[in-house]
Coordinates of C-alpha atoms in Angstrom, one line a residue:
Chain S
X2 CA -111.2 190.4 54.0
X3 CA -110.0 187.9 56.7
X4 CA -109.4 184.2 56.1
X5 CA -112.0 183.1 59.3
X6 CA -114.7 185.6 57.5
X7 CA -114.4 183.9 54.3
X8 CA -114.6 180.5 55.6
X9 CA -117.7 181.4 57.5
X10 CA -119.2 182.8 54.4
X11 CA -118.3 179.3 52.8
X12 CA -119.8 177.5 56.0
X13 CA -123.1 179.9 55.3
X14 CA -123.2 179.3 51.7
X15 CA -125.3 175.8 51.7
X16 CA -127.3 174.9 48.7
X17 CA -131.5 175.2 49.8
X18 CA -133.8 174.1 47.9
X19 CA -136.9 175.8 49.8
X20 CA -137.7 179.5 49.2
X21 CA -139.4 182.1 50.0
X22 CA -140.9 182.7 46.1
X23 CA -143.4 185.8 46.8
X24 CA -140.4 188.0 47.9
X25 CA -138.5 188.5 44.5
X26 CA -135.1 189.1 43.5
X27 CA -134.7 192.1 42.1
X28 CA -133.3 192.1 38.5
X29 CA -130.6 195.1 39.0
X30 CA -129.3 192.7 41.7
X31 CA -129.3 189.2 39.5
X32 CA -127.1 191.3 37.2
X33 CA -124.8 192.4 39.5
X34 CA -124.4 188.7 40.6
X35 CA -123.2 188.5 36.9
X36 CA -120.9 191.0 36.7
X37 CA -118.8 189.2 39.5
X38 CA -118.0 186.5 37.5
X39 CA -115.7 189.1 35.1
X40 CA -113.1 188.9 37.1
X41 CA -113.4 185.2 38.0
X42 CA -110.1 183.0 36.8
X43 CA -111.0 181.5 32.7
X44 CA -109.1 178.8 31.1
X45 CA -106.7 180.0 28.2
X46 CA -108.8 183.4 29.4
X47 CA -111.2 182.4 26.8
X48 CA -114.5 183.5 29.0
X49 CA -117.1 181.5 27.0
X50 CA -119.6 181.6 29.9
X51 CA -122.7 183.7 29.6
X52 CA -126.2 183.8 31.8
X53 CA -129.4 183.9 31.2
X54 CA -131.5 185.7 33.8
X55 CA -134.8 184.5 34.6
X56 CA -136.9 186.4 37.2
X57 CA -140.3 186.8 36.4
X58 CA -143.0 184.7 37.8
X59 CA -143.8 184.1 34.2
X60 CA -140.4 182.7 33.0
X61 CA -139.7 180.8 36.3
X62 CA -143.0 178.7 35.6
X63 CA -141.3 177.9 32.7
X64 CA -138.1 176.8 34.0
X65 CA -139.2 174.9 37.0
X66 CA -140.8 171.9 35.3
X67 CA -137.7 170.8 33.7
X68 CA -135.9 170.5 36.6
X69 CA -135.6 167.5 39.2
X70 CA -134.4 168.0 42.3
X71 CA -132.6 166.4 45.9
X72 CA -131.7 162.8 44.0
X73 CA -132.0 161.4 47.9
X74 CA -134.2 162.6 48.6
X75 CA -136.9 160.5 46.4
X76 CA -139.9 161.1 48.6
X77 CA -139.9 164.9 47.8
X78 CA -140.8 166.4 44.6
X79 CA -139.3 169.4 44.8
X80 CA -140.5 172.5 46.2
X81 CA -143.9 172.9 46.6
X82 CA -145.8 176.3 45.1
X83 CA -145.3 179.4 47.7
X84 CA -141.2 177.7 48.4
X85 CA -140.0 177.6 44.6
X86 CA -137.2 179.6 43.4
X87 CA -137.7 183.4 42.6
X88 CA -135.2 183.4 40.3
X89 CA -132.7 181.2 37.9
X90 CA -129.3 182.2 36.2
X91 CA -128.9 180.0 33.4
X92 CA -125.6 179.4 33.1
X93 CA -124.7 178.7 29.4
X94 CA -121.4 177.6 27.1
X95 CA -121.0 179.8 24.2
X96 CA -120.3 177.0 21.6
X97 CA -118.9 179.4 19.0
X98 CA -116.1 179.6 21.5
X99 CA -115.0 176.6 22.6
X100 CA -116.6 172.8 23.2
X101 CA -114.0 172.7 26.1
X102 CA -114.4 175.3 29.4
X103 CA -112.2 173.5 31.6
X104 CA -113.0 174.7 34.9
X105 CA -114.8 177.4 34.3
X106 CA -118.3 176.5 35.5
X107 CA -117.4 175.6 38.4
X108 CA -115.1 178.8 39.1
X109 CA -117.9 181.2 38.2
X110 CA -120.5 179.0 39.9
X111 CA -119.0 179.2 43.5
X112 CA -118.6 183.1 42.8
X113 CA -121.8 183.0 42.3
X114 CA -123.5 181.2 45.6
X115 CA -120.9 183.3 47.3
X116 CA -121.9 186.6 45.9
X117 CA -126.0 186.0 46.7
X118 CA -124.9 184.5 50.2
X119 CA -123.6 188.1 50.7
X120 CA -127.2 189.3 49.8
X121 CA -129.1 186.6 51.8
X122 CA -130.1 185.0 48.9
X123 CA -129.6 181.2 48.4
X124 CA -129.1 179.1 45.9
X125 CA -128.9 175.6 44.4
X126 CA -126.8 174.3 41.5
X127 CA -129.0 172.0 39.3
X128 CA -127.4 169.3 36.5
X129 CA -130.0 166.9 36.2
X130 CA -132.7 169.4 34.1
X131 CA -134.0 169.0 30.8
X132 CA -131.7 170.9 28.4
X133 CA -134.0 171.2 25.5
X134 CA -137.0 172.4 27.2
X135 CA -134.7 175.3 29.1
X136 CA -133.4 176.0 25.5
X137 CA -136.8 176.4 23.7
X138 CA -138.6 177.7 26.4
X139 CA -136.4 180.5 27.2
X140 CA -135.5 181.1 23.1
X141 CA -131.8 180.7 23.9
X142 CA -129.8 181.3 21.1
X143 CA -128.7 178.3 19.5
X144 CA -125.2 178.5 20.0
X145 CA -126.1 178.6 23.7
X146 CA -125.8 175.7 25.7
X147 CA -127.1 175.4 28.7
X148 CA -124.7 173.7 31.3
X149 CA -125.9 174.4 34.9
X150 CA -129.4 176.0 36.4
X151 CA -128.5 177.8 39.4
X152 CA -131.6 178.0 41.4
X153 CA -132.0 181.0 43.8
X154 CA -134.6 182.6 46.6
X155 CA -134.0 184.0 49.8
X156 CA -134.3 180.6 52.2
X157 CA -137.1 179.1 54.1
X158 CA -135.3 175.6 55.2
X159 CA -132.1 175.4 57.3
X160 CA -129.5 173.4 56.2
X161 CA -126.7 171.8 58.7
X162 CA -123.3 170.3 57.9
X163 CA -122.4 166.8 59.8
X164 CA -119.4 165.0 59.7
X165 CA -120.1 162.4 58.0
X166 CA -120.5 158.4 59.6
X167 CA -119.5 155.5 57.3
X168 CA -118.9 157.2 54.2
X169 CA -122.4 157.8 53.8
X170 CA -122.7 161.1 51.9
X171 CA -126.7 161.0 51.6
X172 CA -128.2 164.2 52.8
X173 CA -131.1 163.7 54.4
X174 CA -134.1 165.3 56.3
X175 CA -134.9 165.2 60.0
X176 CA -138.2 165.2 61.2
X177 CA -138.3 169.0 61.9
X178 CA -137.6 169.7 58.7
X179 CA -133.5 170.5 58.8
X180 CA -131.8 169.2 55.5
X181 CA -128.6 167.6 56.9
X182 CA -125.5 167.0 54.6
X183 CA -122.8 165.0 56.0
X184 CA -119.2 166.2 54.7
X185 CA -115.8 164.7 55.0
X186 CA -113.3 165.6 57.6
X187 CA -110.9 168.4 56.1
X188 CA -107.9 165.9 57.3
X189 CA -109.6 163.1 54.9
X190 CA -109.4 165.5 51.8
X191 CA -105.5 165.5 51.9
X192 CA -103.6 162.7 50.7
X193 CA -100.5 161.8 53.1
Chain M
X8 CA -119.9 189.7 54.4
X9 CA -121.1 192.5 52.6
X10 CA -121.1 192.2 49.0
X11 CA -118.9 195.1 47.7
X12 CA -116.3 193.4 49.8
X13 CA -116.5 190.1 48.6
X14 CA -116.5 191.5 44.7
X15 CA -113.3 193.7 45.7
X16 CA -111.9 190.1 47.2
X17 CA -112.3 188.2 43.6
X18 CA -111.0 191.9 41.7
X19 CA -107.8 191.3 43.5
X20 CA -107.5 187.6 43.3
X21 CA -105.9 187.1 39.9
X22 CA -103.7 184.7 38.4
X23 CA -99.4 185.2 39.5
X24 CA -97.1 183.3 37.8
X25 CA -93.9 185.2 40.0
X26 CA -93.5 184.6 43.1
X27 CA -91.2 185.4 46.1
X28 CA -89.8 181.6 46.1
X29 CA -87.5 182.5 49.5
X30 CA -90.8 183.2 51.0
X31 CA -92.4 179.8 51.9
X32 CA -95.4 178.9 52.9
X33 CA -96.3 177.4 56.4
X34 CA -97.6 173.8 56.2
X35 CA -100.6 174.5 58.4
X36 CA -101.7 177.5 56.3
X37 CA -101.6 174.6 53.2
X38 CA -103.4 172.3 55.3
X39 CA -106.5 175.1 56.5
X40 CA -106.7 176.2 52.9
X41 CA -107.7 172.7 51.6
X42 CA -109.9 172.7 55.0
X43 CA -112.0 175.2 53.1
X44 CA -113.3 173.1 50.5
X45 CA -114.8 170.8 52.9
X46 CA -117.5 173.4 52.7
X47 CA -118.2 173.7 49.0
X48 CA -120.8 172.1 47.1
X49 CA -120.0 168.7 45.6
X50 CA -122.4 166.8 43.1
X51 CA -124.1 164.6 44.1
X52 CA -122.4 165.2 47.6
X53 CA -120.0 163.0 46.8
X54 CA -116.3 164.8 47.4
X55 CA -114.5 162.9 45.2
X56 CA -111.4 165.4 45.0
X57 CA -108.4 165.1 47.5
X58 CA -105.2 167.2 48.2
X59 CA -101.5 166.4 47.9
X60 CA -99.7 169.4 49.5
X61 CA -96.5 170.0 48.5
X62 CA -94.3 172.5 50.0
X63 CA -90.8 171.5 51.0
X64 CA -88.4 173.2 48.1
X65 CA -87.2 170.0 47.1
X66 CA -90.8 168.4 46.4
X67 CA -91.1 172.1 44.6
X68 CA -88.6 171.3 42.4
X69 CA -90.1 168.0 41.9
X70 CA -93.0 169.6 40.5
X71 CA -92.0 172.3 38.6
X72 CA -90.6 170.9 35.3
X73 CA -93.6 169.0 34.8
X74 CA -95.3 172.1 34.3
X75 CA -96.9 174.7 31.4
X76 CA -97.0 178.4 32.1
X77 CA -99.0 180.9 30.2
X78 CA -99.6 179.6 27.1
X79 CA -100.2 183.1 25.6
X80 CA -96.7 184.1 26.2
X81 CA -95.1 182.0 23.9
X82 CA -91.2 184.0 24.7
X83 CA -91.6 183.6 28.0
X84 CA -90.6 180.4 29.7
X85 CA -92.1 180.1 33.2
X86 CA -90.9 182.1 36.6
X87 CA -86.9 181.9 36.8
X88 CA -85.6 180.4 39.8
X89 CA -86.3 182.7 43.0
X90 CA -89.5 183.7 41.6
X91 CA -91.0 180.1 41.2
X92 CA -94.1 178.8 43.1
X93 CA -93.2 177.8 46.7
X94 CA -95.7 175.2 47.2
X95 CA -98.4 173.2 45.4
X96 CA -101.9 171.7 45.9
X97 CA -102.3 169.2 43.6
X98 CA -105.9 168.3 43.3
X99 CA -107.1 165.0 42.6
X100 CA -110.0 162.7 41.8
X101 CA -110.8 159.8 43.8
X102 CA -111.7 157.4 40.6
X103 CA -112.7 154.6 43.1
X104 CA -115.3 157.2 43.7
X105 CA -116.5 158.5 40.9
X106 CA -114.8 159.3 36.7
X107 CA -117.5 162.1 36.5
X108 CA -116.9 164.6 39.1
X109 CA -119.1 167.4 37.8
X110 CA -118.4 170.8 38.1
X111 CA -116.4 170.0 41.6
X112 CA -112.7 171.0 40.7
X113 CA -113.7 174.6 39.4
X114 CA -115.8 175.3 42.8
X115 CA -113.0 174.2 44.8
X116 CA -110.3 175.9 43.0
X117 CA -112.6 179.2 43.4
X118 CA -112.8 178.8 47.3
X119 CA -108.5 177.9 47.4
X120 CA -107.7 181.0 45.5
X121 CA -109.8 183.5 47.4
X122 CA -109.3 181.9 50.8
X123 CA -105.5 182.0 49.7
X124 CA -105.9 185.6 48.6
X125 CA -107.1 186.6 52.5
X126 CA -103.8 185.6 53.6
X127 CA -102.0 187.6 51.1
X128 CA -100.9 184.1 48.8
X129 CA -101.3 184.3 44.9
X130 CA -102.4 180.8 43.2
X131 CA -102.1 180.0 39.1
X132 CA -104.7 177.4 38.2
X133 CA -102.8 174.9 35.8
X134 CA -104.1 172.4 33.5
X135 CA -101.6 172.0 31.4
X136 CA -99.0 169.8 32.9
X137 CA -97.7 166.6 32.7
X138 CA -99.2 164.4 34.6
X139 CA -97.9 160.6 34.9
X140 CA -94.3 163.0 35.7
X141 CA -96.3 164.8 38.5
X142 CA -98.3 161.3 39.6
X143 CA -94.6 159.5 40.0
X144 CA -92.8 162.0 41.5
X145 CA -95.0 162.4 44.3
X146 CA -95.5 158.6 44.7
X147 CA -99.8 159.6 44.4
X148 CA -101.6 156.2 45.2
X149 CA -103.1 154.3 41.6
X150 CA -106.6 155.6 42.1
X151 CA -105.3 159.7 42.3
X152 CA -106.2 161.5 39.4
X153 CA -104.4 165.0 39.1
X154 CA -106.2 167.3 37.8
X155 CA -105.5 170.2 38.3
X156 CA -101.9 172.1 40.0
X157 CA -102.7 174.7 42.1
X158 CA -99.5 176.8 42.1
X159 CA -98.8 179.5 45.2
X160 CA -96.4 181.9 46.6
X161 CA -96.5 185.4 47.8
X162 CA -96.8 187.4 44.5
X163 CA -93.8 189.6 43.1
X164 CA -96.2 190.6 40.2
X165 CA -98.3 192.8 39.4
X166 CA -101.7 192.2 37.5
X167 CA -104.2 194.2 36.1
X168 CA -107.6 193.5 34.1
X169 CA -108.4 195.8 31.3
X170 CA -111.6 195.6 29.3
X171 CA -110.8 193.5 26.3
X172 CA -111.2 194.8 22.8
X173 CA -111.5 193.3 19.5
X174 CA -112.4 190.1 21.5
X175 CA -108.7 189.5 22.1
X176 CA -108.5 187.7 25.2
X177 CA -104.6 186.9 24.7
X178 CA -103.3 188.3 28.3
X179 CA -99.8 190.2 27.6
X180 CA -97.2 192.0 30.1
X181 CA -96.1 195.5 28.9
X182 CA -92.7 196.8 29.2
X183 CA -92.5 197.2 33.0
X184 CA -93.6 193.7 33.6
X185 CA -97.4 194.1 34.6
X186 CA -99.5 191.5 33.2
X187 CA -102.6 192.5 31.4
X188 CA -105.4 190.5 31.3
X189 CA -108.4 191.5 28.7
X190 CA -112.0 190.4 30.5
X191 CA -115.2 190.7 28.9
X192 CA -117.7 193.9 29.9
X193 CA -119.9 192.6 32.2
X194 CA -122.8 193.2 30.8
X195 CA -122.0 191.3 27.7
X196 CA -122.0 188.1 29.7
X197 CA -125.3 188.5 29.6
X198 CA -127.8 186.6 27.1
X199 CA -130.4 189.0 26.3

């Protein structure tokens, strides 16, 4: 693969939030998505990642109340019914393993958004969700601790990178409905 | 970017450790690599992380001794001279910024190593290292927090991943000098 077509994958690859949810991701492909993060770098090679897929309509009912979405956006509750996700890895820390993952979750994370982008799926990588309610809803094992929800659903919003003005990194939405997300200039990411 | 070629681009981006040291690489291939992670997610939005190339072979030599190499390979000291790393991205946190940077560094890292990999580079993702040595040598400004060395050079190893057994995930190198590395099956990354 060349350099330019990875970085326009990476340019593709924005996090939505707004989805298409009747057209479903089909489980065969959610576990393929999985199985790409076996060859993903591991600190000490210790691999104590594992997923949870969720793809019924069922389960994601479940899932999608514990989660809060777009912190800027404080006007919007999240997706409205018809534009939720279709499907959620639960991305989990085995805690036999290790209490430490280093970089791990983000590694297998960007593989991940990668991967769908490939498939036309898109996806968002949720923190702020409640941890115990994932757990007991979804019967996780108890040594299985949920770290990040990676929402996903083929896209129904477009998303638009800006450089950003006055070190404002807000993303926002225009009146048309395009999510902007400033980004620094690559020249401001390198320390001289 | 069809999938099967973007799994076949993370299959061959594994960890080097030798390199061609002779071979350096061009500051403005350093430079568009970082320009990559302008793209990737960031929590919150908030690109806290920054860059500190390093690439001359006397800022190489700088860096070396402060590192650890492959802990798992306790008779083996690190690359011998020739086959060292010939150049560096040393990523840091802004802590002006932020102390809690989320799962930034692994994303980023992900996006270095395969954008490196489409130009034929090899990385080594390092955490252990020492890092007031690495923060004086390059003179990196109070609020720089290294986190993690990103160490590259046009690989003079060969790697292969075999699928572990008895849960050993110790990566070894057999007797003509190709590392093994042990990776889970990839269906047991899978909670069921």
């Amino acid at each position: 693969m060349e350099f330019e077509k990875f970085k326009e994958l990476l340019k593709e690859d924005r996090c939505v939030r707004r989805y298409d949810e009747a057209r479903r991701i089909d489980g065969e492909v959610l576990e393929s998505l999985v199985g790409l993060v076996r060859y993903c770098a591991s600190g000490r090679n210790l691999q104590p990642l594992r997923y949870r897929i969720v793809s019924s309509a069922e389960e994601c009912a479940e899932v999608f109340p514990a989660l809060k979405w777009a912190g800027y956006l404080p006007d919007w509750d999240g997706p409205v019914e018809g534009e939720r996700p279709s499907a959620y890895l639960i991305q989990c820390l085995d805690t036999d393993l290790t209490q430490n993952l280093l970089c791990d979750d983000g590694i297998q994370l960007q593989a991940l958004t990668l991967g769908a982008k490939t498939l036309g799926i898109g996806c968002c990588i949720i923190k702020s969700f409640n941890v115990l309610t994932i757990k007991e809803r979804l019967h996780l094992p108890e040594n299985m601790k949920p770290l990040y929800v990676l929402a996903m659903g083929y896209p129904v919003e477009k998303v638009v990178i800006d450089d950003i003005k006055d070190d404002d990194v807000k993303y926002w939405r225009d009146s048309n409905g395009i999510h902007h997300v400033p980004k620094r200039k690559a020249e401001d990411l390198i320390i001289k």
